[in-house]
Amino acid sequence: MPDPKRGREPADRTSRRSFLRGGLALGAAGAGVAAGRAVAAPAGTASPNLPPGVPEWSQSLGEGVVSRPYGRPSQFEADVVRRDVEWLTASRQSSVSFTPLHQLEGIITPNGLGFERHHGGIAEIDPAEHRLMIHGLVEKPLMLTLEDVKRFPRVNRIAFLECAANSGMEWKGAQLNGCQFTHGMVHCVMYTGVPLKRLLEEAGLKTNARWLLPEGADAAAMTRSVPIEKALDDAIVAYAMNGEALYPEHGYPLRLVLPGWQGNMWVKWLRRIKVGDEPWHTREETSKYTALMPDGLARRFTWAMDAKSVITNPSPQAALHRKGFTVLSGLAWSGRGAIRGVDVSLDGGRNWRPARLDGLVLDKALTRFYYEFDWSGEPLLLQSRAVDETGYVQPTKAALRRHRGLNSIYHNNGIQTWHVLPNGEIENVEVA
Ligand code: MTE
């Protein structure tokens, strides 16, 4: 694992450069193959694979179909992986890995790259022996197999999941050098499943039903209290992500999806939903996932994730290699609706210019933004600031601290600053 304090990834840069070369070579190499001539590499050329040579991969047949029954990325993309920060947690079973945001495009996180957060390791569940129980304040308790769940009408929904602790290490100042580590506890996939409302209708809610207690089948048996309003609004019991069954690390075979709300409540390996008339005040909503305010009181039930954004490129793990035309790219999201706009600053928040939103701009989903500019080698202080459809503007870290003090970990949606040095290297900093 690279040291996140430094966050440099030479392998990343090498593969990117060779990709550029490959792209430029395409036309010439194709012509050589069509003519059926093996062209020798000219003297002084580093690789015979470069034009006007005929690359080795063009000189023999490749692997046949189904040589990879389940596809995987090119071997040259081997450094596009989740990473962890070893000193952050005591064990790998109760830990977190981070999404490589700086190496991804668009808004959908591939199934093998979304961050994972487990409290008791990954449960490997045999779906034939898994059940979802719905009980408590219901007319007809249910014990559902996976097949039963799949017989209900389905919905598809793209949603981001952000851990409430995302950027938590940054409360006390700039810590980790890379957006993978500062902002990588977020992913966004398309879920397929059954609206929870539909399952609750099947069970028949009693009139005093107010709260739900979803529980996981992992060793942590995680539980959270969820208000009935959310359950009847847009909650989903999901069994697929990005078109295939959930991956074990994301809750196979069933997980709760609560669009826009803190990831901790999205119970994985879902085995039980108890319906009650008041919250249970479990560990995850009392000693954890609350925030001690300066006046000594604690914020609790902070469910929705406020609007946030980060520049993913350039960033400390993705330095600027060339002057001139530069594509700045980033992600924005809000747990309270769609992103209305993103502004970008090159000078630490003195001047702001509107970024360009591109692709799908969806309610409670990651949104991709771009800002193109000419870089002449001067130092930059890059920032992005999201505004959501409620009109809420992403705050500065200083404003957050003024309001919430220094005891928080969770819900840090403050504006991130990347310092671009004249040599193109980039550091995580804070501006006063
Ligand atoms: N559900 C169970 N059963 N056990 C867990 O440890 N971790 C929670 C939540 N659901 C957890 C769980 C936390 S803290 C987060 S942030 C999200 O799952 C992470 O989801 P992911 O691993 O799919 O990214």
Tab-separated table of C-alpha atoms and ligand atoms in Angstrom:
chain	number	residue	atom	x	y	z
A	1	MET	CA	0.000	0.000	0.000
A	2	PRO	CA	1.440	3.419	-0.820
A	3	ASP	CA	1.978	5.686	2.130
A	4	PRO	CA	-1.166	7.866	2.074
A	5	LYS	CA	0.775	10.736	3.577
A	6	ARG	CA	2.703	10.857	0.334
A	7	GLY	CA	0.095	9.255	-1.861
A	8	ARG	CA	2.274	9.143	-4.976
A	9	GLU	CA	1.717	6.350	-7.427
A	10	PRO	CA	4.442	6.085	-10.064
A	11	ALA	CA	2.812	2.991	-11.590
A	12	ASP	CA	-0.298	5.013	-12.282
A	13	ARG	CA	1.580	7.641	-14.207
A	14	THR	CA	3.526	5.092	-16.228
A	15	SER	CA	0.425	3.247	-17.367
A	16	ARG	CA	-1.274	6.505	-18.274
A	17	ARG	CA	1.645	7.619	-20.403
A	18	SER	CA	1.860	4.315	-22.215
A	19	PHE	CA	-1.869	4.482	-22.891
A	20	LEU	CA	-1.409	7.856	-24.553
A	21	ARG	CA	1.380	6.485	-26.713
A	22	GLY	CA	-0.757	3.465	-27.625
A	23	GLY	CA	-3.597	5.736	-28.647
A	24	LEU	CA	-1.404	7.770	-30.960
A	25	ALA	CA	0.096	4.588	-32.447
A	26	LEU	CA	-3.195	3.028	-33.487
A	27	GLY	CA	-3.487	4.334	-37.030
A	28	ALA	CA	0.036	3.483	-38.139
A	29	ALA	CA	0.072	0.026	-36.536
A	30	GLY	CA	-3.243	-0.841	-38.136
A	31	ALA	CA	-1.907	0.052	-41.576
A	32	GLY	CA	1.164	-2.178	-41.054
A	33	VAL	CA	-0.933	-5.197	-40.124
A	34	ALA	CA	-3.285	-4.756	-43.036
A	35	ALA	CA	-0.339	-4.822	-45.400
A	36	GLY	CA	0.866	-8.058	-43.752
A	37	ARG	CA	4.380	-6.756	-43.276
A	38	ALA	CA	6.427	-7.165	-40.111
A	39	VAL	CA	8.130	-3.815	-39.806
A	40	ALA	CA	11.352	-3.792	-37.808
A	41	ALA	CA	11.799	-1.186	-35.104
A	42	PRO	CA	13.987	1.636	-36.363
A	43	ALA	CA	17.301	2.234	-34.625
A	44	GLY	CA	16.940	4.341	-31.535
A	45	THR	CA	13.264	3.500	-30.945
A	46	ALA	CA	12.726	2.331	-27.404
A	47	SER	CA	10.206	-0.369	-28.221
A	48	PRO	CA	9.551	-2.362	-31.396
A	49	ASN	CA	5.884	-2.072	-30.492
A	50	LEU	CA	5.922	1.628	-31.346
A	51	PRO	CA	5.302	2.948	-34.857
A	52	PRO	CA	6.401	2.149	-37.437
A	53	GLY	CA	6.953	-1.302	-35.802
A	54	VAL	CA	4.220	-3.902	-35.781
A	55	PRO	CA	3.412	-4.465	-32.111
A	56	GLU	CA	3.812	-7.974	-30.737
A	57	TRP	CA	0.080	-8.183	-29.949
A	58	SER	CA	-0.681	-7.744	-33.618
A	59	GLN	CA	1.527	-10.610	-34.738
A	60	SER	CA	-0.356	-13.591	-33.326
A	61	LEU	CA	-3.915	-14.509	-32.439
A	62	GLY	CA	-5.132	-13.516	-29.016
A	63	GLU	CA	-6.949	-15.667	-26.460
A	64	GLY	CA	-10.261	-17.123	-27.609
A	65	VAL	CA	-13.710	-16.342	-26.292
A	66	VAL	CA	-14.477	-17.448	-22.738
A	67	SER	CA	-10.790	-17.578	-21.914
A	68	ARG	CA	-12.015	-15.165	-19.253
A	69	PRO	CA	-15.466	-16.469	-18.276
A	70	TYR	CA	-15.739	-13.490	-15.941
A	71	GLY	CA	-14.030	-10.465	-17.484
A	72	ARG	CA	-11.411	-8.403	-15.720
A	73	PRO	CA	-9.592	-5.147	-16.473
A	74	SER	CA	-6.425	-5.041	-18.568
A	75	GLN	CA	-3.262	-6.137	-16.761
A	76	PHE	CA	-2.030	-2.573	-17.343
A	77	GLU	CA	-4.741	-1.247	-15.013
A	78	ALA	CA	-3.592	-3.384	-12.079
A	79	ASP	CA	-3.048	-0.362	-9.853
A	80	VAL	CA	-6.696	0.710	-10.083
A	81	VAL	CA	-7.684	-0.823	-6.756
A	82	ARG	CA	-9.247	-0.143	-3.388
A	83	ARG	CA	-6.686	0.770	-0.781
A	84	ASP	CA	-6.721	0.963	2.987
A	85	VAL	CA	-4.819	2.998	5.537
A	86	GLU	CA	-3.202	0.411	7.762
A	87	TRP	CA	-2.816	2.552	10.865
A	88	LEU	CA	-6.444	3.660	10.818
A	89	THR	CA	-8.009	0.556	12.365
A	90	ALA	CA	-6.817	-2.260	14.609
A	91	SER	CA	-8.021	-5.142	12.433
A	92	ARG	CA	-8.995	-5.805	8.833
A	93	GLN	CA	-12.334	-7.288	9.946
A	94	SER	CA	-13.485	-4.016	11.441
A	95	SER	CA	-12.071	-1.625	8.920
A	96	VAL	CA	-12.534	0.314	5.711
A	97	SER	CA	-11.093	0.351	2.204
A	98	PHE	CA	-11.349	3.348	-0.093
A	99	THR	CA	-12.702	3.841	-3.627
A	100	PRO	CA	-9.966	4.977	-6.088
A	101	LEU	CA	-11.965	8.061	-7.096
A	102	HIS	CA	-8.991	9.589	-8.940
A	103	GLN	CA	-8.881	6.607	-11.315
A	104	LEU	CA	-12.576	6.411	-12.217
A	105	GLU	CA	-14.720	8.140	-14.828
A	106	GLY	CA	-18.412	8.961	-15.016
A	107	ILE	CA	-20.627	8.363	-11.989
A	108	ILE	CA	-20.988	4.572	-11.700
A	109	THR	CA	-18.541	2.743	-9.455
A	110	PRO	CA	-17.543	-0.657	-10.847
A	111	ASN	CA	-18.595	-3.520	-8.590
A	112	GLY	CA	-15.062	-4.466	-7.635
A	113	LEU	CA	-13.927	-0.962	-6.692
A	114	GLY	CA	-16.505	0.481	-4.290
A	115	PHE	CA	-15.176	1.152	-0.792
A	116	GLU	CA	-16.097	-1.408	1.848
A	117	ARG	CA	-16.803	-0.849	5.502
A	118	HIS	CA	-17.316	-3.849	7.734
A	119	HIS	CA	-17.617	-4.163	11.493
A	120	GLY	CA	-17.247	-7.938	11.616
A	121	GLY	CA	-15.698	-8.999	8.323
A	122	ILE	CA	-17.420	-10.128	5.113
A	123	ALA	CA	-20.198	-12.682	5.639
A	124	GLU	CA	-20.158	-15.379	2.918
A	125	ILE	CA	-23.830	-16.319	2.766
A	126	ASP	CA	-25.398	-19.269	0.979
A	127	PRO	CA	-28.567	-17.681	-0.432
A	128	ALA	CA	-30.439	-20.988	-0.169
A	129	GLU	CA	-30.001	-20.807	3.591
A	130	HIS	CA	-30.695	-17.108	4.005
A	131	ARG	CA	-34.031	-15.686	5.103
A	132	LEU	CA	-35.442	-12.184	5.558
A	133	MET	CA	-37.748	-11.982	8.554
A	134	ILE	CA	-40.186	-9.083	8.975
A	135	HIS	CA	-41.881	-9.040	12.374
A	136	GLY	CA	-42.898	-6.871	15.320
A	137	LEU	CA	-45.783	-4.452	14.855
A	138	VAL	CA	-47.155	-6.160	11.733
A	139	GLU	CA	-50.386	-8.078	11.063
A	140	LYS	CA	-48.634	-10.968	9.300
A	141	PRO	CA	-44.970	-11.705	10.154
A	142	LEU	CA	-43.005	-12.780	7.068
A	143	MET	CA	-40.122	-15.201	6.591
A	144	LEU	CA	-38.948	-14.657	3.008
A	145	THR	CA	-36.473	-16.574	0.865
A	146	LEU	CA	-34.449	-14.721	-1.747
A	147	GLU	CA	-36.767	-16.161	-4.384
A	148	ASP	CA	-39.770	-14.801	-2.467
A	149	VAL	CA	-38.216	-11.334	-2.442
A	150	LYS	CA	-37.621	-11.524	-6.195
A	151	ARG	CA	-41.309	-12.222	-6.828
A	152	PHE	CA	-42.245	-8.679	-5.780
A	153	PRO	CA	-42.302	-5.855	-8.366
A	154	ARG	CA	-38.794	-4.450	-8.863
A	155	VAL	CA	-37.243	-1.014	-9.069
A	156	ASN	CA	-33.871	0.174	-10.374
A	157	ARG	CA	-32.213	3.155	-8.750
A	158	ILE	CA	-28.821	4.804	-9.026
A	159	ALA	CA	-27.751	6.053	-5.619
A	160	PHE	CA	-24.579	7.102	-3.870
A	161	LEU	CA	-23.643	5.576	-0.542
A	162	GLU	CA	-21.385	7.690	1.641
A	163	CYS	CA	-20.095	6.614	5.029
A	164	ALA	CA	-20.789	9.298	7.632
A	165	ALA	CA	-17.084	9.043	8.527
A	166	ASN	CA	-15.951	9.995	5.009
A	167	SER	CA	-13.385	12.833	5.376
A	168	GLY	CA	-13.610	12.299	9.144
A	169	MET	CA	-9.829	12.275	9.563
A	170	GLU	CA	-9.718	15.775	8.074
A	171	TRP	CA	-11.695	17.434	10.877
A	172	LYS	CA	-8.504	18.374	12.661
A	173	GLY	CA	-6.652	19.584	9.552
A	174	ALA	CA	-5.265	18.196	6.283
A	175	GLN	CA	-4.183	14.599	6.912
A	176	LEU	CA	-4.273	12.218	3.983
A	177	ASN	CA	-2.677	12.878	0.634
A	178	GLY	CA	-5.161	11.744	-1.965
A	179	CYS	CA	-8.878	11.985	-2.697
A	180	GLN	CA	-9.035	8.188	-2.456
A	181	PHE	CA	-8.264	8.557	1.249
A	182	THR	CA	-9.931	11.895	2.024
A	183	HIS	CA	-13.159	11.248	0.070
A	184	GLY	CA	-13.105	7.580	-0.978
A	185	MET	CA	-15.759	6.330	1.432
A	186	VAL	CA	-18.356	6.910	-1.244
A	187	HIS	CA	-19.596	4.848	-4.167
A	188	CYS	CA	-22.497	5.011	-6.574
A	189	VAL	CA	-24.128	2.046	-8.295
A	190	MET	CA	-27.471	1.072	-9.774
A	191	TYR	CA	-29.403	-1.090	-7.329
A	192	THR	CA	-32.174	-3.497	-8.254
A	193	GLY	CA	-34.595	-4.660	-5.616
A	194	VAL	CA	-38.021	-4.334	-4.032
A	195	PRO	CA	-39.309	-1.119	-2.487
A	196	LEU	CA	-39.326	-1.741	1.268
A	197	LYS	CA	-42.775	-0.153	1.295
A	198	ARG	CA	-44.066	-3.072	-0.785
A	199	LEU	CA	-42.731	-5.668	1.692
A	200	LEU	CA	-44.174	-3.751	4.644
A	201	GLU	CA	-47.558	-3.599	2.899
A	202	GLU	CA	-47.394	-7.375	2.504
A	203	ALA	CA	-46.719	-7.757	6.232
A	204	GLY	CA	-49.393	-5.151	7.087
A	205	LEU	CA	-48.181	-2.381	9.400
A	206	LYS	CA	-50.025	-1.939	12.683
A	207	THR	CA	-51.263	1.593	13.357
A	208	ASN	CA	-48.583	2.266	15.992
A	209	ALA	CA	-45.700	1.219	13.668
A	210	ARG	CA	-43.191	4.122	13.699
A	211	TRP	CA	-39.677	2.671	13.490
A	212	LEU	CA	-37.805	-0.215	11.906
A	213	LEU	CA	-34.801	-2.141	13.167
A	214	PRO	CA	-32.953	-3.731	10.228
A	215	GLU	CA	-30.341	-6.298	11.257
A	216	GLY	CA	-27.413	-7.859	9.374
A	217	ALA	CA	-26.473	-11.543	9.336
A	218	ASP	CA	-22.736	-10.829	9.672
A	219	ALA	CA	-20.728	-11.419	12.849
A	220	ALA	CA	-21.407	-7.772	13.836
A	221	ALA	CA	-25.195	-8.265	13.524
A	222	MET	CA	-25.408	-4.565	12.809
A	223	THR	CA	-28.634	-2.786	13.717
A	224	ARG	CA	-29.937	0.751	13.241
A	225	SER	CA	-33.269	2.450	13.943
A	226	VAL	CA	-34.899	3.714	10.735
A	227	PRO	CA	-37.979	5.963	10.870
A	228	ILE	CA	-41.024	4.575	9.081
A	229	GLU	CA	-41.278	7.681	6.847
A	230	LYS	CA	-38.013	6.781	5.084
A	231	ALA	CA	-39.030	3.137	4.785
A	232	LEU	CA	-42.278	4.157	3.076
A	233	ASP	CA	-40.552	6.756	0.907
A	234	ASP	CA	-37.596	5.489	-1.159
A	235	ALA	CA	-35.992	2.607	0.790
A	236	ILE	CA	-35.181	-0.537	-1.213
A	237	VAL	CA	-34.325	-4.097	-0.242
A	238	ALA	CA	-31.729	-4.686	-2.972
A	239	TYR	CA	-30.292	-7.899	-4.357
A	240	ALA	CA	-28.381	-6.583	-7.371
A	241	MET	CA	-25.891	-3.821	-8.110
A	242	ASN	CA	-24.908	-2.684	-11.601
A	243	GLY	CA	-26.893	-5.506	-13.133
A	244	GLU	CA	-25.507	-8.487	-11.214
A	245	ALA	CA	-26.015	-9.976	-7.776
A	246	LEU	CA	-24.630	-7.893	-4.907
A	247	TYR	CA	-21.001	-8.691	-4.188
A	248	PRO	CA	-20.375	-10.377	-0.815
A	249	GLU	CA	-18.544	-7.326	0.529
A	250	HIS	CA	-21.606	-5.183	-0.231
A	251	GLY	CA	-24.137	-7.441	1.474
A	252	TYR	CA	-24.903	-10.451	-0.745
A	253	PRO	CA	-27.608	-11.609	-0.999
A	254	LEU	CA	-29.699	-8.684	0.420
A	255	ARG	CA	-28.966	-5.188	1.620
A	256	LEU	CA	-30.970	-2.181	2.680
A	257	VAL	CA	-30.674	0.881	0.408
A	258	LEU	CA	-31.576	4.260	1.948
A	259	PRO	CA	-30.841	6.836	-0.778
A	260	GLY	CA	-29.119	9.972	0.514
A	261	TRP	CA	-28.715	8.701	4.076
A	262	GLN	CA	-25.509	7.828	5.888
A	263	GLY	CA	-24.002	4.517	4.779
A	264	ASN	CA	-24.011	3.010	8.253
A	265	MET	CA	-27.790	2.604	8.058
A	266	TRP	CA	-27.657	0.633	4.783
A	267	VAL	CA	-27.582	-2.703	6.596
A	268	LYS	CA	-25.790	-5.400	4.599
A	269	TRP	CA	-26.523	-9.147	4.665
A	270	LEU	CA	-30.050	-8.094	5.723
A	271	ARG	CA	-31.793	-10.887	7.656
A	272	ARG	CA	-34.382	-9.201	9.851
A	273	ILE	CA	-36.528	-6.090	10.022
A	274	LYS	CA	-38.342	-5.557	13.280
A	275	VAL	CA	-41.162	-3.008	13.320
A	276	GLY	CA	-41.575	-1.010	16.533
A	277	ASP	CA	-43.043	2.199	17.924
A	278	GLU	CA	-39.827	3.911	19.069
A	279	PRO	CA	-36.113	3.913	18.224
A	280	TRP	CA	-33.871	1.274	19.829
A	281	HIS	CA	-30.869	3.535	20.529
A	282	THR	CA	-28.399	0.899	19.369
A	283	ARG	CA	-24.624	1.280	19.678
A	284	GLU	CA	-24.461	2.635	16.114
A	285	GLU	CA	-26.729	5.582	16.950
A	286	THR	CA	-25.500	6.440	20.453
A	287	SER	CA	-21.797	5.882	21.139
A	288	LYS	CA	-21.112	5.943	17.368
A	289	TYR	CA	-22.531	8.092	14.547
A	290	THR	CA	-23.343	10.957	16.902
A	291	ALA	CA	-21.341	14.182	17.225
A	292	LEU	CA	-20.376	16.018	20.384
A	293	MET	CA	-21.097	19.729	19.926
A	294	PRO	CA	-19.130	22.562	21.613
A	295	ASP	CA	-21.942	23.055	24.169
A	296	GLY	CA	-21.572	19.450	25.371
A	297	LEU	CA	-24.755	18.217	23.717
A	298	ALA	CA	-24.546	15.544	21.023
A	299	ARG	CA	-26.113	15.604	17.566
A	300	ARG	CA	-27.893	12.330	16.911
A	301	PHE	CA	-29.948	10.811	14.103
A	302	THR	CA	-27.995	12.823	11.547
A	303	TRP	CA	-29.283	10.737	8.685
A	304	ALA	CA	-29.046	12.764	5.461
A	305	MET	CA	-25.660	13.454	3.892
A	306	ASP	CA	-25.293	17.145	3.042
A	307	ALA	CA	-24.043	18.390	-0.335
A	308	LYS	CA	-20.358	17.751	-0.947
A	309	SER	CA	-17.866	17.677	-3.803
A	310	VAL	CA	-14.225	16.897	-4.513
A	311	ILE	CA	-11.866	17.445	-7.409
A	312	THR	CA	-10.669	13.967	-8.338
A	313	ASN	CA	-8.236	15.055	-11.094
A	314	PRO	CA	-5.842	16.671	-10.651
A	315	SER	CA	-5.297	15.590	-7.037
A	316	PRO	CA	-2.380	14.302	-4.938
A	317	GLN	CA	-2.496	10.808	-6.470
A	318	ALA	CA	-2.963	12.261	-9.966
A	319	ALA	CA	-0.373	14.997	-10.446
A	320	LEU	CA	-0.333	17.429	-13.371
A	321	HIS	CA	2.256	16.287	-15.907
A	322	ARG	CA	1.837	18.884	-18.611
A	323	LYS	CA	1.245	22.578	-18.879
A	324	GLY	CA	-1.360	23.941	-21.251
A	325	PHE	CA	-4.904	22.725	-21.732
A	326	THR	CA	-5.992	20.902	-18.586
A	327	VAL	CA	-9.173	18.974	-17.851
A	328	LEU	CA	-10.179	19.296	-14.221
A	329	SER	CA	-12.706	16.663	-13.190
A	330	GLY	CA	-14.628	15.910	-10.027
A	331	LEU	CA	-17.679	14.499	-8.291
A	332	ALA	CA	-20.508	16.164	-6.392
A	333	TRP	CA	-23.428	14.667	-4.478
A	334	SER	CA	-26.194	15.537	-2.032
A	335	GLY	CA	-28.357	13.383	0.184
A	336	ARG	CA	-31.131	15.964	-0.087
A	337	GLY	CA	-31.688	15.870	-3.837
A	338	ALA	CA	-29.963	16.536	-7.135
A	339	ILE	CA	-26.880	18.701	-7.607
A	340	ARG	CA	-27.852	22.061	-9.079
A	341	GLY	CA	-24.356	23.336	-9.767
A	342	VAL	CA	-20.675	23.155	-8.890
A	343	ASP	CA	-18.250	26.080	-8.798
A	344	VAL	CA	-14.499	25.692	-9.095
A	345	SER	CA	-11.777	27.958	-7.734
A	346	LEU	CA	-8.141	27.932	-8.809
A	347	ASP	CA	-7.059	30.419	-6.133
A	348	GLY	CA	-8.251	28.989	-2.836
A	349	GLY	CA	-11.775	30.383	-2.925
A	350	ARG	CA	-11.141	33.998	-3.966
A	351	ASN	CA	-12.706	33.617	-7.385
A	352	TRP	CA	-15.273	31.038	-8.436
A	353	ARG	CA	-16.261	29.900	-11.917
A	354	PRO	CA	-19.092	27.540	-12.833
A	355	ALA	CA	-18.088	23.974	-13.661
A	356	ARG	CA	-19.807	21.963	-16.382
A	357	LEU	CA	-22.043	19.112	-15.167
A	358	ASP	CA	-21.901	16.215	-17.601
A	359	GLY	CA	-23.877	12.999	-18.004
A	360	LEU	CA	-26.726	12.005	-15.718
A	361	VAL	CA	-27.611	14.527	-12.999
A	362	LEU	CA	-29.768	12.439	-10.679
A	363	ASP	CA	-31.399	12.815	-7.298
A	364	LYS	CA	-29.053	11.471	-4.552
A	365	ALA	CA	-26.465	10.173	-7.003
A	366	LEU	CA	-22.888	11.120	-7.788
A	367	THR	CA	-22.705	13.855	-10.420
A	368	ARG	CA	-19.669	14.373	-12.654
A	369	PHE	CA	-18.333	17.881	-13.252
A	370	TYR	CA	-15.574	19.303	-15.445
A	371	TYR	CA	-13.719	22.559	-15.708
A	372	GLU	CA	-11.225	23.086	-18.518
A	373	PHE	CA	-8.457	25.674	-18.219
A	374	ASP	CA	-4.926	26.520	-19.335
A	375	TRP	CA	-2.227	25.856	-16.775
A	376	SER	CA	0.974	27.799	-17.273
A	377	GLY	CA	2.834	26.266	-14.328
A	378	GLU	CA	1.805	28.720	-11.611
A	379	PRO	CA	0.888	27.355	-8.152
A	380	LEU	CA	-2.839	26.719	-7.754
A	381	LEU	CA	-5.193	26.193	-4.832
A	382	LEU	CA	-7.937	24.053	-6.337
A	383	GLN	CA	-11.361	23.922	-4.710
A	384	SER	CA	-14.861	22.839	-5.677
A	385	ARG	CA	-18.155	23.901	-4.087
A	386	ALA	CA	-21.438	22.093	-4.670
A	387	VAL	CA	-24.935	23.560	-4.502
A	388	ASP	CA	-27.908	21.199	-4.339
A	389	GLU	CA	-31.476	21.671	-5.460
A	390	THR	CA	-32.552	22.847	-1.995
A	391	GLY	CA	-30.186	25.818	-2.473
A	392	TYR	CA	-27.790	24.490	0.202
A	393	VAL	CA	-24.178	25.539	-0.511
A	394	GLN	CA	-21.269	23.302	0.512
A	395	PRO	CA	-19.536	25.112	3.412
A	396	THR	CA	-15.868	25.801	4.061
A	397	LYS	CA	-14.172	23.653	6.693
A	398	ALA	CA	-13.747	26.769	8.840
A	399	ALA	CA	-17.502	27.426	8.750
A	400	LEU	CA	-18.195	23.810	9.705
A	401	ARG	CA	-15.822	23.996	12.658
A	402	ARG	CA	-17.321	27.303	13.806
A	403	HIS	CA	-20.684	25.612	14.009
A	404	ARG	CA	-19.762	22.123	15.225
A	405	GLY	CA	-16.467	22.558	17.071
A	406	LEU	CA	-13.561	20.151	16.873
A	407	ASN	CA	-14.990	16.995	18.415
A	408	SER	CA	-16.697	15.690	15.315
A	409	ILE	CA	-15.662	12.867	13.035
A	410	TYR	CA	-18.808	12.387	11.038
A	411	HIS	CA	-20.448	14.526	8.342
A	412	ASN	CA	-17.431	16.525	7.222
A	413	ASN	CA	-18.637	18.000	3.928
A	414	GLY	CA	-16.268	20.984	3.993
A	415	ILE	CA	-14.606	22.327	0.856
A	416	GLN	CA	-11.370	20.469	0.002
A	417	THR	CA	-8.238	22.287	-1.172
A	418	TRP	CA	-5.481	20.785	-3.369
A	419	HIS	CA	-2.244	22.762	-3.653
A	420	VAL	CA	-0.701	22.386	-7.125
A	421	LEU	CA	3.042	23.105	-7.036
A	422	PRO	CA	4.907	24.496	-10.072
A	423	ASN	CA	6.340	21.010	-10.762
A	424	GLY	CA	2.797	19.601	-10.961
A	425	GLU	CA	2.943	17.665	-7.699
A	426	ILE	CA	-0.164	18.146	-5.550
A	427	GLU	CA	-0.723	18.258	-1.813
A	428	ASN	CA	-3.686	18.206	0.528
A	429	VAL	CA	-3.780	21.575	2.330
A	430	GLU	CA	-6.213	23.885	4.067
A	431	VAL	CA	-6.592	27.588	3.415
A	432	ALA	CA	-7.388	29.858	6.322
B	1	MTE	N1	-24.105	-3.768	7.571
B	1	MTE	C1	-23.666	-4.805	8.306
B	1	MTE	N2	-24.460	-5.857	8.481
B	1	MTE	N3	-22.423	-4.795	8.861
B	1	MTE	C2	-21.579	-3.730	8.704
B	1	MTE	O1	-20.454	-3.765	9.217
B	1	MTE	N4	-21.292	-1.437	7.790
B	1	MTE	C3	-22.068	-0.239	7.560
B	1	MTE	C4	-23.092	-0.440	6.437
B	1	MTE	N5	-23.804	-1.657	6.615
B	1	MTE	C5	-22.039	-2.606	7.959
B	1	MTE	C6	-23.326	-2.695	7.376
B	1	MTE	C7	-21.263	0.918	7.240
B	1	MTE	S1	-20.521	1.710	8.553
B	1	MTE	C8	-21.215	1.446	5.990
B	1	MTE	S2	-20.467	2.936	5.688
B	1	MTE	C9	-21.795	0.744	4.840
B	1	MTE	O2	-22.401	-0.483	5.207
B	1	MTE	C10	-20.704	0.470	3.816
B	1	MTE	O3	-21.241	-0.196	2.716
B	1	MTE	P1	-20.269	-0.851	1.656
B	1	MTE	O4	-19.334	-1.763	2.372
B	1	MTE	O5	-21.135	-1.513	0.666
B	1	MTE	O6	-19.496	0.288	1.042
